[in-house]
PDB file of C-alpha atoms in Angstrom:
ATOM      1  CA  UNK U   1     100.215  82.441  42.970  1.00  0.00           C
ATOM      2  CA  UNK U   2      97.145  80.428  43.913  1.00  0.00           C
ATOM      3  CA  UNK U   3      93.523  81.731  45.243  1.00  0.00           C
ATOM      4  CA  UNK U   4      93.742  82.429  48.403  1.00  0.00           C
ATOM      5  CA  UNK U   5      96.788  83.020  49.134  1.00  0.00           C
ATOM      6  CA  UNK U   6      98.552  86.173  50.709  1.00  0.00           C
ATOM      7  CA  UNK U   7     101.353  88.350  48.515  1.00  0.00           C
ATOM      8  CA  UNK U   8     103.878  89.838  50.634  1.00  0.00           C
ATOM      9  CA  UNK U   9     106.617  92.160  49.022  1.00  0.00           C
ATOM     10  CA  UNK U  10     107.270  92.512  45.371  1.00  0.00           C
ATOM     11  CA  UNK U  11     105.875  95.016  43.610  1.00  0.00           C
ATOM     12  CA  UNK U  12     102.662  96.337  42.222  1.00  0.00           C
ATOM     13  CA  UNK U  13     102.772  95.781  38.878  1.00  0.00           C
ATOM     14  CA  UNK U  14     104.091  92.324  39.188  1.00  0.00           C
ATOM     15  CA  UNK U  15     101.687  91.695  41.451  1.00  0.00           C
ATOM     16  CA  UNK U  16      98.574  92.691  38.650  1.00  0.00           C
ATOM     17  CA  UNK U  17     100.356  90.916  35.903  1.00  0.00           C
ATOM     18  CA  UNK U  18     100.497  87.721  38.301  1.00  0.00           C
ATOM     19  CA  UNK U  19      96.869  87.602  39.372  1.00  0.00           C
ATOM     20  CA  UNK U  20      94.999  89.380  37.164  1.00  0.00           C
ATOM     21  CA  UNK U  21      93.326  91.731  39.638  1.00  0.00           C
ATOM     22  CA  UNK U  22      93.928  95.430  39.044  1.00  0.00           C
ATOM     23  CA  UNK U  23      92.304  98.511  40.629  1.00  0.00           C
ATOM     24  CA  UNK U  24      89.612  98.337  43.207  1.00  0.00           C
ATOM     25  CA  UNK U  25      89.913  94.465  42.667  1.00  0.00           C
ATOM     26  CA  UNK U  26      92.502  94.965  45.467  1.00  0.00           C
ATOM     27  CA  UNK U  27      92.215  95.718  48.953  1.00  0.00           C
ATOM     28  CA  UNK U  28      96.169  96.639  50.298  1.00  0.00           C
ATOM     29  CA  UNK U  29      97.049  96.680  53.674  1.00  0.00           C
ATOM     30  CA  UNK U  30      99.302  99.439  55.384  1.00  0.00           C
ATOM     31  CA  UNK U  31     100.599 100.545  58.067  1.00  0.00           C
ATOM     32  CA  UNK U  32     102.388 103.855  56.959  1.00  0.00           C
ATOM     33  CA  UNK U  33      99.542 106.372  55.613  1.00  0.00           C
ATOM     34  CA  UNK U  34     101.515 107.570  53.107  1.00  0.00           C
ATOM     35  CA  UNK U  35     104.305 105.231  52.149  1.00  0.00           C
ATOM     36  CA  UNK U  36     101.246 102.666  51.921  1.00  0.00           C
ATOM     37  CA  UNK U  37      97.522 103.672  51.829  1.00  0.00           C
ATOM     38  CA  UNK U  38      98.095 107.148  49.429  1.00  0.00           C
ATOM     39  CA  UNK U  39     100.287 105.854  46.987  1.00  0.00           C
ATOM     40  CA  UNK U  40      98.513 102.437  46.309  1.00  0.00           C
ATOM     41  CA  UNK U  41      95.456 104.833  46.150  1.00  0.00           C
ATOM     42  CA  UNK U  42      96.329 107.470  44.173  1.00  0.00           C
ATOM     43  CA  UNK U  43      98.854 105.543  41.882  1.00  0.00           C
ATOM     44  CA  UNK U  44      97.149 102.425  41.737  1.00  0.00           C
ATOM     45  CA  UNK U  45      93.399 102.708  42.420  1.00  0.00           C
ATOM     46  CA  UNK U  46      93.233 100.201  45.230  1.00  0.00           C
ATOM     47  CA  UNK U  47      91.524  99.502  47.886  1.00  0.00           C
ATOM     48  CA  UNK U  48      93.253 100.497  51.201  1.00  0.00           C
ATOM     49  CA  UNK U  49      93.269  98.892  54.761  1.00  0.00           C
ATOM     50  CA  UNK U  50      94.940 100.968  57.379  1.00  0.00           C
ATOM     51  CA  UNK U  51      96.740  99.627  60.795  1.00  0.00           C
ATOM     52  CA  UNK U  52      97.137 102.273  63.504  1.00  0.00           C
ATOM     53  CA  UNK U  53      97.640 100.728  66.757  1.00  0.00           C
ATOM     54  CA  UNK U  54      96.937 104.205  68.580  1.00  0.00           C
ATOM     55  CA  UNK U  55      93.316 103.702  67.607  1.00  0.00           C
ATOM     56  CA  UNK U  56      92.699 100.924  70.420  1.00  0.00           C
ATOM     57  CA  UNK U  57      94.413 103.817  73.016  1.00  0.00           C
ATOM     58  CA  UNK U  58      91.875 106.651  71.360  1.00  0.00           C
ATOM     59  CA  UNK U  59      88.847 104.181  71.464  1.00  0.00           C
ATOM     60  CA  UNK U  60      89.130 103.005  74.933  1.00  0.00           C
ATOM     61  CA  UNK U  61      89.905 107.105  76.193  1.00  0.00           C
ATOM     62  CA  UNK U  62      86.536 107.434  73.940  1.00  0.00           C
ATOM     63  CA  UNK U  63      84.856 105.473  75.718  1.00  0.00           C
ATOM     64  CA  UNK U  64      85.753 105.778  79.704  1.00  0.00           C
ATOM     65  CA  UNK U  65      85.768 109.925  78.991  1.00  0.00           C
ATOM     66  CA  UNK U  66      81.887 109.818  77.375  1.00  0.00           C
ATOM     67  CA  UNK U  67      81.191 112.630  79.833  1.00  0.00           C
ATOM     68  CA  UNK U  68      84.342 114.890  79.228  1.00  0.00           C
ATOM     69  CA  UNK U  69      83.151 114.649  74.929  1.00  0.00           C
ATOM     70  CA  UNK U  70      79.832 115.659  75.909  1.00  0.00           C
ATOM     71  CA  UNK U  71      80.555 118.263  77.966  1.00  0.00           C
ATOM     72  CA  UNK U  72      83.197 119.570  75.257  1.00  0.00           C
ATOM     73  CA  UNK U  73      79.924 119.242  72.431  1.00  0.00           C
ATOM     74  CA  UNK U  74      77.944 120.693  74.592  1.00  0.00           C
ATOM     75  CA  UNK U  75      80.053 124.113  74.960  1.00  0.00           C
ATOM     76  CA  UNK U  76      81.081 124.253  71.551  1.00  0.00           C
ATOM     77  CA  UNK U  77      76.859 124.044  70.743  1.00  0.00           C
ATOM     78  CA  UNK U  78      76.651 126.864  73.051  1.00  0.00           C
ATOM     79  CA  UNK U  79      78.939 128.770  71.515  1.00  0.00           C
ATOM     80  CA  UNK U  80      77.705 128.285  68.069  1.00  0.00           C
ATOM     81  CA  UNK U  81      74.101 129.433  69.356  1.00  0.00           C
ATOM     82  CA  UNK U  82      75.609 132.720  71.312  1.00  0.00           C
ATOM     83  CA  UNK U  83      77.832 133.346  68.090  1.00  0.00           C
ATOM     84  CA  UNK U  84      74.774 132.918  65.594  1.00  0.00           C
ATOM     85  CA  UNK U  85      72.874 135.667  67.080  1.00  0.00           C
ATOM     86  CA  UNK U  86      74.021 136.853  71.047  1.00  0.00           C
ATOM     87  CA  UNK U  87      70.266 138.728  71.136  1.00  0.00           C
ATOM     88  CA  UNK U  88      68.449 135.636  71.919  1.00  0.00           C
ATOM     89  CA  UNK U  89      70.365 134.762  74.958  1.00  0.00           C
ATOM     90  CA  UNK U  90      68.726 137.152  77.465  1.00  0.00           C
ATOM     91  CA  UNK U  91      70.163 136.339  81.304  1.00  0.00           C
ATOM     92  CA  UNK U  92      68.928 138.165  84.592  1.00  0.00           C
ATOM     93  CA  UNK U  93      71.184 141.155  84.505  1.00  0.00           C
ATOM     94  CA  UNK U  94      70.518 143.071  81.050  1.00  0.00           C
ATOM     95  CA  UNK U  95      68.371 146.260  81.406  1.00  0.00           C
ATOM     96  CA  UNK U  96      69.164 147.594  77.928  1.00  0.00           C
ATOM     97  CA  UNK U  97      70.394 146.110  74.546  1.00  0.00           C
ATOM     98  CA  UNK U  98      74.104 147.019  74.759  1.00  0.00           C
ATOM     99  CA  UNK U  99      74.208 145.589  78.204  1.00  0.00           C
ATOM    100  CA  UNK U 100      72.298 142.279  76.560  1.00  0.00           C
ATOM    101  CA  UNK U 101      75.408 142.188  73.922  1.00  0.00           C
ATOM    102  CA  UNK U 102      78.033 143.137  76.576  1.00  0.00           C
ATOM    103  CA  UNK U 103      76.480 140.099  78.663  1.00  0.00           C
ATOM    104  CA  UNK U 104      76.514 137.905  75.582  1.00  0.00           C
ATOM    105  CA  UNK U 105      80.288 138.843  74.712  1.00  0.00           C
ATOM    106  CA  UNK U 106      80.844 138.012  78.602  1.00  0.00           C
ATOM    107  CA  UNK U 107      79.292 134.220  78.130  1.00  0.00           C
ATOM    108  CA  UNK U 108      81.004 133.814  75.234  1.00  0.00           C
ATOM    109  CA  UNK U 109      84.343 133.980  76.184  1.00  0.00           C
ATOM    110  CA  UNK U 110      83.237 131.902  79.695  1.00  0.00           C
ATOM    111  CA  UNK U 111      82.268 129.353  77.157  1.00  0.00           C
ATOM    112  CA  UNK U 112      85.109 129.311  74.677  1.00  0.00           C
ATOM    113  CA  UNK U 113      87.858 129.483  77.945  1.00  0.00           C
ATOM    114  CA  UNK U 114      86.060 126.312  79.825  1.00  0.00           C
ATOM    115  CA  UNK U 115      86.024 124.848  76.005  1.00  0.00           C
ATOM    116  CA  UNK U 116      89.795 125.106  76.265  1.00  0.00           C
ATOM    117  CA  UNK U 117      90.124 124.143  79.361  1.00  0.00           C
ATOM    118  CA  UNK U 118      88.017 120.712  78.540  1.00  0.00           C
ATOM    119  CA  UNK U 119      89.866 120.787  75.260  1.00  0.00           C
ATOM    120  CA  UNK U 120      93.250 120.478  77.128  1.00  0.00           C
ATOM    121  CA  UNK U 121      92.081 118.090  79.619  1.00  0.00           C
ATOM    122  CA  UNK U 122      91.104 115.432  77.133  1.00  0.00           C
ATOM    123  CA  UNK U 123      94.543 116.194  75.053  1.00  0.00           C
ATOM    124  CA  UNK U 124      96.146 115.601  78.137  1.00  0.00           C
ATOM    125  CA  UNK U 125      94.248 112.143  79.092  1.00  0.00           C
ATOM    126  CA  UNK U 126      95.294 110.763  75.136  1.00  0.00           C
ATOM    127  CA  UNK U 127      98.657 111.750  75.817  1.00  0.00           C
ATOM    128  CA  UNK U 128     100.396 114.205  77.778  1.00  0.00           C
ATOM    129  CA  UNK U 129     102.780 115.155  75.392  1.00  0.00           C
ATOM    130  CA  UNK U 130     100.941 115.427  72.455  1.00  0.00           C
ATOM    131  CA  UNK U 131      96.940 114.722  72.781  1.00  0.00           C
ATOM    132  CA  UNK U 132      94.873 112.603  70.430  1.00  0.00           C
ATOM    133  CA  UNK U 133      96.346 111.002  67.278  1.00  0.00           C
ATOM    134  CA  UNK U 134      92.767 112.104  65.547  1.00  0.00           C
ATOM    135  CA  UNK U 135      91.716 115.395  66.504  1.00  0.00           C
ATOM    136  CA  UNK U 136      92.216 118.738  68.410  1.00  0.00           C
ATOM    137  CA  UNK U 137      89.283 119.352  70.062  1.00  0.00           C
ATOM    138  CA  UNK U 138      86.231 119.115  67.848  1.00  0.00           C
ATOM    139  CA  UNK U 139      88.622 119.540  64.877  1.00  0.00           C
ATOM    140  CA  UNK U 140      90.735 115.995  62.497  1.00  0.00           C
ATOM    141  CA  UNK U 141      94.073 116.224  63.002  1.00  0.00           C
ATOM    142  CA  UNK U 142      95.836 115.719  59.340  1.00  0.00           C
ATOM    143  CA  UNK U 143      96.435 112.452  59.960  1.00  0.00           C
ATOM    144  CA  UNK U 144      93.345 111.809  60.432  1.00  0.00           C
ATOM    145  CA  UNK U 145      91.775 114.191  57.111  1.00  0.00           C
ATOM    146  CA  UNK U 146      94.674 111.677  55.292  1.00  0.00           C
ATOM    147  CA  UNK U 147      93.087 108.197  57.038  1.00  0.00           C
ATOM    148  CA  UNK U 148      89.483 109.369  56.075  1.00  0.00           C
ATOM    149  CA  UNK U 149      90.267 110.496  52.977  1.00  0.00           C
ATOM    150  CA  UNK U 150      92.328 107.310  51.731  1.00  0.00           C
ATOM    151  CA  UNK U 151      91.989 104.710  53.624  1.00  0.00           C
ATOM    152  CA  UNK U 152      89.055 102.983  52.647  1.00  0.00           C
ATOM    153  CA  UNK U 153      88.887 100.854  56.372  1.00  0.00           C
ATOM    154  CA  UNK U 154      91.287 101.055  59.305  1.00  0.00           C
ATOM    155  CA  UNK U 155      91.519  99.163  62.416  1.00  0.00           C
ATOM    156  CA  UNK U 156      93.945  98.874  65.467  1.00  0.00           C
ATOM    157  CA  UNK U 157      94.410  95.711  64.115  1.00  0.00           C
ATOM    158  CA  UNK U 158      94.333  93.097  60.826  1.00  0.00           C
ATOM    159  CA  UNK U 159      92.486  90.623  63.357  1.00  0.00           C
ATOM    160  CA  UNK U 160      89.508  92.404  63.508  1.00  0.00           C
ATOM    161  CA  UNK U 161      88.606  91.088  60.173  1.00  0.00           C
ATOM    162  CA  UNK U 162      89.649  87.468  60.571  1.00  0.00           C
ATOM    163  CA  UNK U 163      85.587  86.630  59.946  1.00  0.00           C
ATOM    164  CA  UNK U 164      84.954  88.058  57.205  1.00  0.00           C
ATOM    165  CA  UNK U 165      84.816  86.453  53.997  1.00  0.00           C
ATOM    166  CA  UNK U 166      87.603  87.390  51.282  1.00  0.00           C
ATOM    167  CA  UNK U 167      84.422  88.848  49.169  1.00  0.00           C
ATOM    168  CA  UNK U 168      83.189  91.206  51.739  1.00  0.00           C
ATOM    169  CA  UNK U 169      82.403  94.537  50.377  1.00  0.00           C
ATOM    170  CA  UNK U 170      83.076  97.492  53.261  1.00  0.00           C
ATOM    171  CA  UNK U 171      80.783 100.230  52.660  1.00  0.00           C
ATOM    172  CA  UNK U 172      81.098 103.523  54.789  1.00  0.00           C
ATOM    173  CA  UNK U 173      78.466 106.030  55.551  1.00  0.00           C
ATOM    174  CA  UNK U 174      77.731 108.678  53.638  1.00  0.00           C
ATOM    175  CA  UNK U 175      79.249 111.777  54.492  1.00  0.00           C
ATOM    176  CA  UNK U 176      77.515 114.965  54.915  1.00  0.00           C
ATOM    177  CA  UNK U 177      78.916 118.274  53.742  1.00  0.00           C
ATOM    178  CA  UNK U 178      78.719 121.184  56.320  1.00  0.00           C
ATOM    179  CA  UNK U 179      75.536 122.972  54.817  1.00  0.00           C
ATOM    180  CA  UNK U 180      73.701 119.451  54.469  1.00  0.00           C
ATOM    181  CA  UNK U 181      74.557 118.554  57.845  1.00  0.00           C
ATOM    182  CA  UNK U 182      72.861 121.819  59.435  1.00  0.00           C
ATOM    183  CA  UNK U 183      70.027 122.531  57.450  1.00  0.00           C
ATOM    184  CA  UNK U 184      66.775 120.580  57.751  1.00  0.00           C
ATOM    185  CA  UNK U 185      65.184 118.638  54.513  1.00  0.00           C
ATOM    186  CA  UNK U 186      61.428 119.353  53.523  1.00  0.00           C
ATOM    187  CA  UNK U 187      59.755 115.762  54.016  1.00  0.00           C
TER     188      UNK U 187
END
């Protein structure tokens, strides 16, 4: 096999014994999360490239529907705040505490029921049948805990890396866990 060129079939270990490479050495492109990205992963240490066509579907809806998201993060913040502590919500009609909590209880489930209501609406502009590939409202679908976990970059498409060289590194973000994502560093 000379530089350069693509390897198509075979298998794995051939492949390593042919070319030398082993490991992260090798990026592998999939189509089939498991049958391709988390078994050359896990078995082989590689790294993975994963196709999913829906994603051009899910980033277009993305982006036409920017005020449908914000609305949906917007309630869900709400809720969060009202759920943290429903005392420092006061509204017009509260003469005592336990009407202030009955009031809060009241918004709450106003929120969370126009949350579900945006929640369904955007499921049912992905697809009517069975919403977004990625998530359920603000939550990853499994697929999509499987594609972030293993899949080291994904596109809609092998074409949108045509110009990059075959030594580009991909680096992602770093991820925050939930307690370093809501609490404030000292600078």
């Amino acid at each position: 096999m000379a530089q350069g060129e693509v390897y198509s079939g075979g298998n794995c270990d051939l492949f390593c014994q042919m070319t030398g490479a082993e490991g992260p050495d090798i990026l592998y492109f999939g189509d089939h999360i498991y049958g391709d990205v988390v078994r050359s992963k896990k078995t082989n240490g590689w790294k993975t490239f994963l196709v999913v066509p829906e994603l051009k579907h899910e980033l277009d809806v993305w982006c036409r529907e920017t005020a449908l998201f914000e609305r949906h993060h917007q309630l869900e913040r709400q809720l969060g705040e009202y759920q943290a502590d429903p005392g420092d919500h006061p509204t017009e009609n509260q003469p005592t505490k336990n009407h202030h909590e009955e009031e809060a209880s009241r918004v709450i489930r106003e929120l969370d029921r126009e949350r579900k209501a945006v929640v369904d609406q955007i499921d049912s502009i992905y697809s009517p049948y069975f919403g977004s590939t990625f998530r359920k409202g603000g939550r990853l679908s499994l697929f999509a805990n499987q594609m972030d976990r293993y899949a080291d970059v994904y596109s809609y498409t092998i074409n949108n890396i045509i110009n990059y060289s075959l030594t580009h590194q991909f680096w992602s973000p770093p991820k925050l866990l939930p307690h370093e994502a809501t609490v404030a560093q000292d600078d």
